[in-house]
CSV table of C-alpha atoms in Angstrom, one decimal:
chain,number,residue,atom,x,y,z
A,103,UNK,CA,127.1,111.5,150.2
A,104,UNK,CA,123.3,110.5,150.0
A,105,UNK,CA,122.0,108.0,147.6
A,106,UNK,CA,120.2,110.0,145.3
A,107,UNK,CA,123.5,112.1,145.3
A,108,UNK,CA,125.5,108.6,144.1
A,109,UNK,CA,122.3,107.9,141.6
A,110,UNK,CA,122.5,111.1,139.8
A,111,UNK,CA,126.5,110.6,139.7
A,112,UNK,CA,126.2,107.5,137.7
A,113,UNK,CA,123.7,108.5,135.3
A,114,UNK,CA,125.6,111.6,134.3
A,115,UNK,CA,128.7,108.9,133.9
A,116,UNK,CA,126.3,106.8,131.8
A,117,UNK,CA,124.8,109.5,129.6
A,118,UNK,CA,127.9,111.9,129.6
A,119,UNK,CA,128.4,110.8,125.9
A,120,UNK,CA,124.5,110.5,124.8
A,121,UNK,CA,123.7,112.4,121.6
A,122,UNK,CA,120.0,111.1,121.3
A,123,UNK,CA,118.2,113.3,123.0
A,124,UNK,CA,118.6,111.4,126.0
A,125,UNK,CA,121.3,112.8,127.5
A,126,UNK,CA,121.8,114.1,131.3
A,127,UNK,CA,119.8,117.6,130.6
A,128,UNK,CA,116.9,115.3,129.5
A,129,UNK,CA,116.9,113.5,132.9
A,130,UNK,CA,117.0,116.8,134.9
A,131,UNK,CA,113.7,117.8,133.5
A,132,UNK,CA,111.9,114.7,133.8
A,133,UNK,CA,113.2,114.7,137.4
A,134,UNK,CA,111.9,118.6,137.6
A,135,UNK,CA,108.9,117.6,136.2
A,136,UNK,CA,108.6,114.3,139.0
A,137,UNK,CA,109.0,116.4,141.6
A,138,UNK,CA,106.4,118.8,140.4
A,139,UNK,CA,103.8,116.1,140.1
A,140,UNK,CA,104.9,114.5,143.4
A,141,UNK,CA,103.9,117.7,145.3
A,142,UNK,CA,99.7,116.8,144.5
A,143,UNK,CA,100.3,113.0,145.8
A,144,UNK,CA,100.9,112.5,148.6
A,145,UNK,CA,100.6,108.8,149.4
A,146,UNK,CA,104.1,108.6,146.7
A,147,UNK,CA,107.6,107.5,147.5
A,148,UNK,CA,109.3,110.4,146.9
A,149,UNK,CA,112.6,108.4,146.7
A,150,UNK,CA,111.6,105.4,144.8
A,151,UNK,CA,110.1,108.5,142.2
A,152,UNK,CA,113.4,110.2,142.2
A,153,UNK,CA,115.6,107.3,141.7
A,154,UNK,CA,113.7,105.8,138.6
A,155,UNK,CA,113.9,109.2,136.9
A,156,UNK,CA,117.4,109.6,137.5
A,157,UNK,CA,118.1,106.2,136.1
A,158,UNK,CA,115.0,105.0,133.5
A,159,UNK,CA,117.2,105.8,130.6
A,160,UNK,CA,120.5,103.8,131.9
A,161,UNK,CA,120.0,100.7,130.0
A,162,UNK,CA,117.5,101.9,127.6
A,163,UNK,CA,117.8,99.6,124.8
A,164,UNK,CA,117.7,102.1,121.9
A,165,UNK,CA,120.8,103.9,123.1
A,166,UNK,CA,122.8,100.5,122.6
A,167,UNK,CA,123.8,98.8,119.5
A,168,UNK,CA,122.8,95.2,120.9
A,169,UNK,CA,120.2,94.3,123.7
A,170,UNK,CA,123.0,92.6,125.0
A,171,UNK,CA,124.7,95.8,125.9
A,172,UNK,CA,121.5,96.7,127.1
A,173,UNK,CA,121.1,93.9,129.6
A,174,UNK,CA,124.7,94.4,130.6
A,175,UNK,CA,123.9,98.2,131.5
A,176,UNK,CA,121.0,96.8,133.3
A,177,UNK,CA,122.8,94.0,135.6
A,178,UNK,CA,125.8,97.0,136.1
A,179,UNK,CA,123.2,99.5,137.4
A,180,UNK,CA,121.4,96.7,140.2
A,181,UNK,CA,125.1,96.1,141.6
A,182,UNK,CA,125.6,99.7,141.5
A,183,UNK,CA,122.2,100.4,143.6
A,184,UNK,CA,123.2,97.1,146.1
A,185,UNK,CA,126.7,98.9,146.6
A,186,UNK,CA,125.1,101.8,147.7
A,187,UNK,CA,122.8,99.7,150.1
A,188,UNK,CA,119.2,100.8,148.1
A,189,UNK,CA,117.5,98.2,149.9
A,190,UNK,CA,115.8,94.9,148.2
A,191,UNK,CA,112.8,96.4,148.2
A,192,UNK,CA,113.7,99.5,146.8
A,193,UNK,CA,115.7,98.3,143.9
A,194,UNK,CA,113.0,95.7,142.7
A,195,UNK,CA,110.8,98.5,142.3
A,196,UNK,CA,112.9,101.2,140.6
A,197,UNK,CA,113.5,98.1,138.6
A,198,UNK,CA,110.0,97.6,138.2
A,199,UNK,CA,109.4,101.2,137.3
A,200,UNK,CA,111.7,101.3,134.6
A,201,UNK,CA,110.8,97.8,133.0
A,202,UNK,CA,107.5,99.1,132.4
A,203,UNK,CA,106.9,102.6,131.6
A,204,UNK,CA,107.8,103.3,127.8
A,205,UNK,CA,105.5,103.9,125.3
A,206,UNK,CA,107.2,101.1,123.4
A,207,UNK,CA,106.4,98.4,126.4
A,208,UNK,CA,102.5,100.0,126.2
A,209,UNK,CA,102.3,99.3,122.5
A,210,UNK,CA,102.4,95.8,123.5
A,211,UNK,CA,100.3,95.8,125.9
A,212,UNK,CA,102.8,93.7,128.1
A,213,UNK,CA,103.9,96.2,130.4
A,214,UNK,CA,103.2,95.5,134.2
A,215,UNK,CA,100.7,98.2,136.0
A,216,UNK,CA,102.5,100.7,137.8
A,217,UNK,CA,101.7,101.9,140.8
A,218,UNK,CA,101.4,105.3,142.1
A,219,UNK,CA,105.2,106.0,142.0
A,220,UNK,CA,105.6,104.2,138.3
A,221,UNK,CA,103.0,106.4,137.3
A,222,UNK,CA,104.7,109.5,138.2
A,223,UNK,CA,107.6,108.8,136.7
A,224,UNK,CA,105.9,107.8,133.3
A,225,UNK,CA,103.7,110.9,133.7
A,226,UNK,CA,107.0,112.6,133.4
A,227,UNK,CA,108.8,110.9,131.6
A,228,UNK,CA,106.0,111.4,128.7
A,229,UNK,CA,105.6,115.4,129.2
A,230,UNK,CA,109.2,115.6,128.7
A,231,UNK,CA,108.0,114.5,125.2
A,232,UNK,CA,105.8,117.0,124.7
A,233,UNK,CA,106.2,120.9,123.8
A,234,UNK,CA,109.4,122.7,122.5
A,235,UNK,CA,111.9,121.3,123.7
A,236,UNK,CA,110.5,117.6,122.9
A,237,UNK,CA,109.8,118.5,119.1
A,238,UNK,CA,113.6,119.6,119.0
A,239,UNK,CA,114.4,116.1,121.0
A,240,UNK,CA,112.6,114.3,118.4
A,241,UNK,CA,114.8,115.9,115.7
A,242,UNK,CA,117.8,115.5,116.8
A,243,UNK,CA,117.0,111.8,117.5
A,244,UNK,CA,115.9,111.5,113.6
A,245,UNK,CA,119.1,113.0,112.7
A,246,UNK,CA,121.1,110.6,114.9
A,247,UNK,CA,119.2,107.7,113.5
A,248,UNK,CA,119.1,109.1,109.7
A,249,UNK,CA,115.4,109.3,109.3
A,250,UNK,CA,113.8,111.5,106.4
A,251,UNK,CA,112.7,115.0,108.2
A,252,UNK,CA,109.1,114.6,106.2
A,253,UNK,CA,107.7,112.9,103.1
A,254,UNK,CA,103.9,113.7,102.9
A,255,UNK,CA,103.9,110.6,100.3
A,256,UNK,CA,104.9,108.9,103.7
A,257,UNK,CA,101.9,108.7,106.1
A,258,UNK,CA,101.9,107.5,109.8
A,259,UNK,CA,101.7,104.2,110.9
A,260,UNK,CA,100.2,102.4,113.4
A,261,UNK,CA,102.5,100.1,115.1
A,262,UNK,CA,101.6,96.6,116.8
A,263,UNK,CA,105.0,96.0,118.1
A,264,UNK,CA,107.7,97.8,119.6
A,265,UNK,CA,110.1,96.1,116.4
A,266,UNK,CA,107.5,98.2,114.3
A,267,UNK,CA,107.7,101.2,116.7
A,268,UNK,CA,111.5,101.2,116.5
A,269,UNK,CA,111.4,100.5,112.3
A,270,UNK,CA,113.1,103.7,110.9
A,271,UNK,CA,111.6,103.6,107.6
A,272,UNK,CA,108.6,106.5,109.1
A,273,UNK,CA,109.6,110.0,109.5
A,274,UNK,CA,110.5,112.4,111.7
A,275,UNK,CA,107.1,114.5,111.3
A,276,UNK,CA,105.1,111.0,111.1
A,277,UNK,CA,106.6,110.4,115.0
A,278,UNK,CA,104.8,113.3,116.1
A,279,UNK,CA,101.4,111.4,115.2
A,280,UNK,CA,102.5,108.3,115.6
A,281,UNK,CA,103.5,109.0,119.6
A,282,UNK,CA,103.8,112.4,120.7
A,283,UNK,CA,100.0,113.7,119.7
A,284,UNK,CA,98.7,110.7,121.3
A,285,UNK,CA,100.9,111.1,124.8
A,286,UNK,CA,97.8,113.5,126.2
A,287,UNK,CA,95.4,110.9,126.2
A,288,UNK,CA,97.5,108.8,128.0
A,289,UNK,CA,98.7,110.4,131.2
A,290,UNK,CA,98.1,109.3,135.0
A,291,UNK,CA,97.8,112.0,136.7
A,292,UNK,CA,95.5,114.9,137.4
A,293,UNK,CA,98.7,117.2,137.3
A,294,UNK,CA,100.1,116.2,134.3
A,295,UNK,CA,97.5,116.1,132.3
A,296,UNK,CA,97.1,120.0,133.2
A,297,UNK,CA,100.6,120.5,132.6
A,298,UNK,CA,100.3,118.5,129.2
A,299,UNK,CA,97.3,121.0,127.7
A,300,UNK,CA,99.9,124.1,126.4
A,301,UNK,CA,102.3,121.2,125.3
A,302,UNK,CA,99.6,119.9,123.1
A,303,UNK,CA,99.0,123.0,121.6
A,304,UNK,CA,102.3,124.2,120.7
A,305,UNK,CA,103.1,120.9,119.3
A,306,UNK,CA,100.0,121.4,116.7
A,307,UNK,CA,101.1,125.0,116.5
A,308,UNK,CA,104.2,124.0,114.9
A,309,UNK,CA,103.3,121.5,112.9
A,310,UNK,CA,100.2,123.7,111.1
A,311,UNK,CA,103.1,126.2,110.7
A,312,UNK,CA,105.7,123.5,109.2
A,313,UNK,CA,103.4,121.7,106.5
A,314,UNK,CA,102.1,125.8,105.6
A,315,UNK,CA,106.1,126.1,105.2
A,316,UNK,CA,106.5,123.1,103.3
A,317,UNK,CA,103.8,123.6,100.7
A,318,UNK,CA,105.5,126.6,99.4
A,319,UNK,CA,107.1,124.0,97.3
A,320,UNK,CA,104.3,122.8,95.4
């Protein structure tokens, strides 16, 4: 059995149960979507890439009640990796990877750079949040968390923090300006930021087609 083989069997134990919009199909596609951006760079580690997007949602801390829990899930997955034999190396920078590529991290401005490889996974990670299937993602993570669907009294913020990122006192629309409209302007790669242009634009498709909806209520 190969080590990515053992990787992607322990996420899909991890996330068996997730109901977030983070769950093992979520992975596949930002893997699918890694691999497609891996093919135009060439100077990449194609297994560090494939590793980190198997795993960058493992310990995530919004999928766990306490950050405790989180750093548990953390510490469980580098035994995991050493048990394996991922090398050193190769462990400190899936680490790495994963540490620092969320928008929440950015927000801060405290994330570490990322290389080349950190940058593909991010690259994919982000245009997973982006088009159809993202805007149906962001839905049912509102649901899950119990936010209001839309409130036009209720306009975006602009968070400072990530505690202000994670508040769930916005909306589920409001996320789509507060994070996902803004995700195109903040891509790596040549290759994704092509692959991000029809994403865009179905995302503000949809939402000139919800608020006409909507205001058939006023």
């Amino acid at each position: 059995m190969t080590q990515l083989t053992e990787i992607t069997n322990y996420m899909q134990h991890v996330l068996a149960k997730d109901n977030t919009g983070h769950s093992v199909d979520h992975i596949n596609r930002v893997v699918a979507l890694a691999n497609q951006i891996l093919i135009h760079e060439p100077s990449a580690n194609p297994f560090i890439i494939r590793a980190a997007a198997l795993l960058h949602d493992v310990y995530d801390d919004k999928l766990f009640t306490t950050e405790a829990e989180a750093l548990a899930a953390k510490k469980n997955l580098i035994t995991f990796l050493q048990a394996i034999q991922v090398s050193h190396v190769e462990i400190t920078a899936i680490i790495q990877i994963i540490d620092n590529m969320s928008w929440s991290k950015s927000i801060e401005g405290n994330a570490e750079p990322l290389d080349v490889n950190g940058q593909i996974v991010q690259d994919a990670d982000r245009l997973e949040a982006m088009g159809a299937i993202a805007m149906t993602r962001a839905i049912t993570y509102g649901a899950v968390k119990n936010r209001v669907l839309y409130d036009p009294t209720i306009m975006p913020r602009t968070p400072k923090s990530k505690a202000q990122y994670r508040q769930d006192d916005s909306t589920t629309i409001n996320h789509f300006y507060e994070k996902l409209l803004l995700i195109k302007d903040h891509l790596n790669t040549e290759t994704a930021r092509q692959i991000a242009i029809s994403r865009h634009q179905f995302m503000l498709d949809f939402l000139a087609q919800f608020k006409a909806e909507w205001d058939l209520l006023k």
